Short mmCIF file of C-alpha atoms and ligand atoms in Angstrom, two decimals:
data_model
loop_
_atom_site.label_atom_id
_atom_site.label_comp_id
_atom_site.label_asym_id
_atom_site.label_seq_id
_atom_site.Cartn_x
_atom_site.Cartn_y
_atom_site.Cartn_z
CA UNK A 1 149.75 106.00 146.62
CA UNK A 2 146.45 106.69 148.31
CA UNK A 3 146.82 107.19 152.04
CA UNK A 4 143.47 106.06 153.34
CA UNK A 5 144.54 105.60 156.93
CA UNK A 6 142.83 108.71 158.21
CA UNK A 7 139.44 108.13 156.63
CA UNK A 8 139.30 104.41 157.23
CA UNK A 9 140.16 104.86 160.85
CA UNK A 10 137.01 106.96 161.09
CA UNK A 11 134.93 104.25 159.48
CA UNK A 12 132.98 102.04 161.82
CA UNK A 13 132.59 98.53 160.57
CA UNK A 14 130.08 96.14 162.01
CA UNK A 15 131.24 92.54 162.19
CA UNK A 16 128.07 91.37 160.52
CA UNK A 17 127.23 87.70 160.40
CA UNK A 18 124.18 85.48 160.79
CA UNK A 19 124.93 84.71 164.41
CA UNK A 20 126.82 87.65 165.83
CA UNK A 21 129.35 86.98 168.56
CA UNK A 22 129.76 89.29 171.57
CA UNK A 23 132.59 91.02 169.77
CA UNK A 24 130.54 91.42 166.61
CA UNK A 25 127.78 93.24 168.50
CA UNK A 26 130.19 96.09 169.06
CA UNK A 27 131.09 98.47 166.33
CA UNK A 28 134.84 98.32 166.10
CA UNK A 29 137.03 100.99 164.61
CA UNK A 30 139.02 99.59 161.74
CA UNK A 31 142.31 101.08 160.65
CA UNK A 32 143.86 100.00 157.37
CA UNK A 33 146.01 96.90 157.73
CA UNK A 34 148.54 97.73 155.04
CA UNK A 35 149.67 100.51 152.73
CA UNK A 36 148.80 99.29 149.25
CA UNK A 37 149.17 100.88 145.81
CA UNK A 38 145.95 101.29 143.87
CA UNK A 39 143.53 101.14 146.82
CA UNK A 40 140.04 102.16 145.71
CA UNK A 41 138.43 103.32 148.92
CA UNK A 42 137.45 106.53 147.16
CA UNK A 43 135.46 104.48 144.62
CA UNK A 44 133.34 102.71 147.26
CA UNK A 45 130.44 105.24 147.08
CA UNK A 46 130.17 104.44 143.35
CA UNK A 47 130.39 100.67 143.87
CA UNK A 48 128.05 100.46 146.87
CA UNK A 49 124.77 100.96 144.90
CA UNK A 50 125.85 98.24 142.43
CA UNK A 51 126.73 95.85 145.26
CA UNK A 52 123.61 96.60 147.36
CA UNK A 53 121.34 94.70 144.94
CA UNK A 54 123.55 91.63 145.34
CA UNK A 55 124.65 92.02 148.95
CA UNK A 56 123.49 88.49 149.84
CA UNK A 57 125.97 87.18 147.28
CA UNK A 58 129.53 86.12 147.90
CA UNK A 59 131.82 89.01 146.98
CA UNK A 60 134.77 87.78 144.92
CA UNK A 61 137.79 90.05 144.47
CA UNK A 62 140.22 88.12 142.27
CA UNK A 63 142.89 90.88 142.59
CA UNK A 64 142.13 91.99 146.15
CA UNK A 65 145.31 93.97 147.10
CA UNK A 66 144.87 96.09 150.22
CA UNK A 67 141.14 95.20 150.69
CA UNK A 68 140.05 98.85 150.65
CA UNK A 69 136.96 97.95 148.60
CA UNK A 70 136.13 94.81 150.59
CA UNK A 71 136.35 96.75 153.86
CA UNK A 72 134.15 99.41 152.26
CA UNK A 73 131.45 96.98 151.04
CA UNK A 74 131.52 94.75 154.16
CA UNK A 75 130.22 91.50 152.64
CA UNK A 76 129.12 88.63 154.87
CA UNK A 77 130.77 86.16 152.50
CA UNK A 78 133.85 86.82 150.39
CA UNK A 79 136.54 85.09 148.40
CA UNK A 80 139.63 87.26 148.21
CA UNK A 81 142.55 86.37 146.00
CA UNK A 82 145.83 87.98 145.04
CA UNK A 83 148.85 86.75 143.13
CA UNK A 84 151.09 88.00 145.98
CA UNK A 85 151.46 85.02 148.35
CA UNK A 86 152.98 87.06 151.20
CA UNK A 87 149.99 89.39 151.22
CA UNK A 88 147.63 86.42 151.45
CA UNK A 89 149.75 84.75 154.14
CA UNK A 90 149.44 87.96 156.16
CA UNK A 91 145.61 87.96 155.87
CA UNK A 92 145.41 84.26 156.69
CA UNK A 93 147.57 84.75 159.78
CA UNK A 94 145.40 87.68 160.93
CA UNK A 95 142.36 85.39 160.53
CA UNK A 96 144.01 82.93 162.88
CA UNK A 97 144.87 85.48 165.56
CA UNK A 98 148.20 87.04 164.70
CA UNK A 99 150.04 88.56 167.66
CA UNK A 100 153.06 90.85 167.58
CA UNK A 101 156.22 89.39 169.04
CA UNK A 102 158.89 90.78 166.74
CA UNK A 103 160.54 94.11 167.50
CA UNK A 104 159.07 96.87 165.35
CA UNK A 105 161.31 99.94 165.29
CA UNK A 106 161.45 102.74 162.78
CA UNK A 107 165.21 102.71 162.26
CA UNK A 108 167.39 101.87 159.28
CA UNK A 109 169.33 99.28 161.26
CA UNK A 110 166.20 97.50 162.45
CA UNK A 111 164.65 97.66 158.97
CA UNK A 112 167.53 95.96 157.18
CA UNK A 113 167.82 93.36 159.96
CA UNK A 114 164.12 92.50 159.64
CA UNK A 115 164.29 92.53 155.83
CA UNK A 116 167.18 90.07 156.01
CA UNK A 117 165.21 87.85 158.41
CA UNK A 118 162.15 87.93 156.12
CA UNK A 119 164.31 86.96 153.13
CA UNK A 120 165.96 84.17 155.15
CA UNK A 121 162.49 82.77 155.88
CA UNK A 122 161.68 82.96 152.16
CA UNK A 123 164.92 81.10 151.31
CA UNK A 124 164.16 78.45 153.95
CA UNK A 125 160.61 77.99 152.62
CA UNK A 126 159.15 79.28 155.92
CA UNK A 127 157.32 82.28 154.48
CA UNK A 128 153.88 80.87 155.38
CA UNK A 129 154.59 81.47 159.07
CA UNK A 130 153.31 83.92 161.68
CA UNK A 131 156.80 85.41 161.92
CA UNK A 132 156.88 86.07 158.15
CA UNK A 133 153.43 87.70 158.38
CA UNK A 134 154.57 90.05 161.15
CA UNK A 135 157.73 90.91 159.21
CA UNK A 136 155.65 91.54 156.06
CA UNK A 137 153.49 93.98 158.02
CA UNK A 138 156.58 95.68 159.46
CA UNK A 139 158.32 95.96 156.06
CA UNK A 140 155.12 97.30 154.48
CA UNK A 141 154.91 100.10 157.06
CA UNK A 142 158.62 100.91 157.33
CA UNK A 143 159.84 100.47 153.74
CA UNK A 144 159.92 103.12 151.04
CA UNK A 145 156.45 104.34 150.09
CA UNK A 146 154.75 101.09 151.17
CA UNK A 147 156.16 99.43 148.05
CA UNK A 148 156.04 95.67 147.71
CA UNK A 149 158.79 94.64 145.33
CA UNK A 150 160.82 91.46 144.94
CA UNK A 151 163.94 90.63 142.93
CA UNK A 152 164.07 87.79 140.42
CA UNK A 153 164.91 85.33 143.23
CA UNK A 154 161.75 86.32 145.09
CA UNK A 155 163.56 88.34 147.76
CA UNK A 156 162.05 91.57 149.12
CA UNK A 157 164.26 94.48 148.01
CA UNK A 158 162.48 97.72 148.97
CA UNK A 159 164.79 100.26 150.71
CA UNK A 160 164.17 101.89 154.10
CA UNK A 161 161.33 104.43 154.05
CA UNK A 162 162.55 107.29 156.32
CA UNK A 163 159.11 108.03 157.80
CA UNK A 164 159.15 110.46 160.73
CA UNK A 165 156.79 108.42 162.89
CA UNK A 166 155.02 105.11 162.43
CA UNK A 167 152.23 103.81 164.63
CA UNK A 168 152.69 100.06 164.48
CA UNK A 169 149.81 97.79 165.45
CA UNK A 170 150.29 96.04 168.76
CA UNK A 171 147.78 93.33 167.87
CA UNK A 172 145.37 92.53 165.06
CA UNK A 173 142.50 91.16 167.13
CA UNK A 174 140.01 93.77 165.85
CA UNK A 175 140.34 92.23 162.40
CA UNK A 176 140.34 88.55 163.27
CA UNK A 177 136.56 88.08 163.48
CA UNK A 178 135.92 90.13 160.34
CA UNK A 179 138.46 88.24 158.26
CA UNK A 180 137.19 84.90 159.59
CA UNK A 181 134.00 85.36 157.56
CA UNK A 182 136.09 85.63 154.41
CA UNK A 183 138.20 83.10 152.51
CA UNK A 184 141.60 83.93 151.03
CA UNK A 185 143.58 82.34 148.24
CA UNK A 186 146.71 83.15 146.30
CA UNK A 187 147.27 82.58 142.60
CA UNK A 188 146.44 83.94 139.20
CA UNK A 189 142.84 85.27 139.03
CA UNK A 190 141.99 82.75 136.32
CA UNK A 191 142.36 79.81 138.74
CA UNK A 192 139.35 80.86 140.86
CA UNK A 193 136.24 78.68 140.93
CA UNK A 194 133.29 81.01 140.47
CA UNK A 195 129.86 80.03 141.88
CA UNK A 196 126.40 81.02 140.70
CA UNK A 197 125.83 83.15 143.84
CA UNK A 198 128.95 85.28 143.24
CA UNK A 199 129.34 89.00 142.58
CA UNK A 200 132.74 89.78 141.07
CA UNK A 201 134.70 93.00 141.51
CA UNK A 202 137.84 93.13 139.38
CA UNK A 203 140.44 95.84 140.00
CA UNK A 204 143.63 95.21 138.00
CA UNK A 205 146.73 97.40 138.27
CA UNK A 206 146.16 100.53 136.22
CA UNK A 207 146.69 100.50 132.48
CA UNK A 208 149.47 102.98 131.85
CA UNK A 209 149.03 103.53 128.13
CA UNK A 210 151.91 105.86 127.40
CA UNK A 211 154.74 103.93 128.99
CA UNK A 212 156.74 101.23 127.34
CA UNK A 213 157.08 99.15 130.47
CA UNK A 214 154.21 97.54 132.31
CA UNK A 215 152.94 98.70 135.68
CA UNK A 216 153.78 96.15 138.41
CA UNK A 217 154.61 93.55 135.75
CA UNK A 218 150.98 93.63 134.58
CA UNK A 219 151.24 93.83 130.79
CA UNK A 220 148.70 94.89 128.19
CA UNK A 221 148.18 91.17 127.46
CA UNK A 222 147.26 90.73 131.15
CA UNK A 223 144.77 93.62 130.85
CA UNK A 224 143.16 91.85 127.88
CA UNK A 225 143.24 88.47 129.65
CA UNK A 226 141.58 89.71 132.86
CA UNK A 227 138.96 91.70 130.95
CA UNK A 228 138.09 88.70 128.74
CA UNK A 229 137.98 86.32 131.74
CA UNK A 230 135.64 88.72 133.57
CA UNK A 231 133.39 89.25 130.55
CA UNK A 232 132.92 85.51 130.09
CA UNK A 233 131.61 84.90 133.63
CA UNK A 234 127.86 84.35 133.81
CA UNK A 235 127.43 86.22 137.14
CA UNK A 236 127.21 89.96 137.91
CA UNK A 237 130.60 91.59 137.35
CA UNK A 238 132.16 95.01 137.80
CA UNK A 239 135.61 95.93 136.49
CA UNK A 240 137.41 99.24 137.06
CA UNK A 241 140.50 100.81 135.54
CA UNK A 242 141.99 104.04 134.27
CA UNK A 243 139.82 105.25 131.42
CA UNK A 244 142.56 105.13 128.79
CA UNK A 245 141.46 104.99 125.16
CA UNK A 246 142.47 101.37 124.72
CA UNK A 247 140.80 100.24 127.97
CA UNK A 248 137.53 101.92 126.94
CA UNK A 249 137.73 100.25 123.53
CA UNK A 250 138.47 96.85 125.05
CA UNK A 251 135.73 96.95 127.71
CA UNK A 252 133.18 98.19 125.17
CA UNK A 253 134.10 95.44 122.72
CA UNK A 254 133.63 92.84 125.47
CA UNK A 255 130.10 94.08 126.18
CA UNK A 256 130.50 95.96 129.48
CA UNK A 257 128.28 98.99 130.00
CA UNK A 258 130.57 101.84 130.91
CA UNK A 259 130.40 104.69 133.37
CA UNK A 260 133.15 107.27 133.67
CA UNK A 261 133.93 108.82 137.04
CA UNK A 262 136.26 111.66 137.85
CA UNK A 263 139.21 110.65 139.99
CA UNK A 264 139.53 112.94 143.03
CA UNK A 265 142.43 115.36 142.83
CA UNK A 266 144.26 113.89 145.85
CA UNK A 267 144.40 110.45 144.17
CA UNK A 268 145.27 111.52 140.67
CA UNK A 269 149.02 111.84 140.89
CA UNK A 270 149.79 109.40 138.07
CA UNK A 271 152.83 110.93 136.41
CA UNK A 272 151.65 110.87 132.81
CA UNK A 273 152.02 114.66 132.50
CA UNK A 274 148.84 114.45 130.42
CA UNK A 275 146.53 115.76 133.10
CA UNK A 276 144.03 113.76 135.10
CA UNK A 277 142.90 110.43 133.70
CA UNK A 278 139.35 109.43 134.60
CA UNK A 279 138.28 106.07 136.02
CA UNK A 280 136.00 103.70 134.12
CA UNK A 281 133.51 101.36 135.77
CA UNK A 282 132.56 98.47 133.47
CA UNK A 283 129.41 96.53 134.42
CA UNK A 284 127.76 93.32 133.27
CA UNK A 285 124.61 91.79 134.77
CA UNK A 286 124.51 94.11 137.79
C1 LIG B 1 144.92 97.80 142.16
S1 LIG B 1 145.35 96.49 143.25
C2 LIG B 1 143.80 96.06 144.00
C3 LIG B 1 143.39 97.07 145.03
C4 LIG B 1 142.15 96.74 145.81
N1 LIG B 1 140.98 96.66 144.95
C5 LIG B 1 141.90 97.76 146.90
O1 LIG B 1 141.00 98.60 146.74
O2 LIG B 1 142.61 97.74 147.91
C6 LIG B 1 145.68 95.20 142.12
C7 LIG B 1 146.20 93.90 142.73
O3 LIG B 1 146.28 92.92 141.68
C8 LIG B 1 147.24 91.96 142.07
N2 LIG B 1 147.56 91.14 140.87
C9 LIG B 1 148.39 91.44 139.84
N3 LIG B 1 148.39 90.44 138.93
C10 LIG B 1 147.53 89.49 139.38
C11 LIG B 1 147.09 88.22 138.86
N4 LIG B 1 147.56 87.74 137.69
N5 LIG B 1 146.21 87.50 139.58
C12 LIG B 1 145.76 87.96 140.79
N6 LIG B 1 146.15 89.17 141.33
C13 LIG B 1 147.01 89.92 140.63
C14 LIG B 1 148.38 92.82 142.61
O4 LIG B 1 149.22 92.05 143.47
C15 LIG B 1 147.60 93.94 143.35
O5 LIG B 1 147.50 93.66 144.73
#
């Protein structure tokens, strides 16, 4: 998993908007909110020139994950969607001024107590709460490898992470204004209502061609479905993925112009034992 905490914490984001507030006049240092598999911060320099021509558009990320790209492109308007409802609850709660009033401790005992509490909230149907959002943040930082995994009953089942030290956030106020400019939704990408002033960036879980099982439950049929859905939109679109043979074939067949970029060494730890796999950027109407 990409650890982008160091570099993002160096990034200064301006809370841009048409009528800046006092807070938005300052440049505020933004640290990453969550650890998230598949973050594409490293790809931002390649995406920025494509986005710049459309930067007055609404940026739509139908599979938004950890928001590394959205933070990198800094749109004024955005629609950010993910199938993971707990992730979206967390962002929505940050938008409406999430504080920290649970105990965040990096110990096994505390972790399993908080995991149990989070799962109790899920069972009671109270997962759309501020408490669940704080617990989600805590579990994300304290659990094994920042994984986000649920059992078939929808209960979080990632084991304790054994990190030496963790710097937990004490509040999320630096993010509130930024996220307020953006809208969040949770569901399958295909449910989104796309507008004529949209620019779409699609970043599905990687295609892992040489494994029998699917990555994160995202099957080859899902890869085809998301690529087809993207190709049929009549607005500028960019789609990225691992440049496997079948992805290149699929994107080409659907009419995307393709650019291949080399994945930096520190990212490319995908265990295919087949050496580094490049990244493909598919573009339509950009
Ligand atoms: C590679 S990550 C996106 C990373 C993001 N672009 C970033 O740079 O931080 C892919 C995301 O797709 C989401 N996802 C998987 N299936 C989905 C679906 N059917 N509809 C919407 N989101 C989905 C996953 O939950 C995951 O967060």
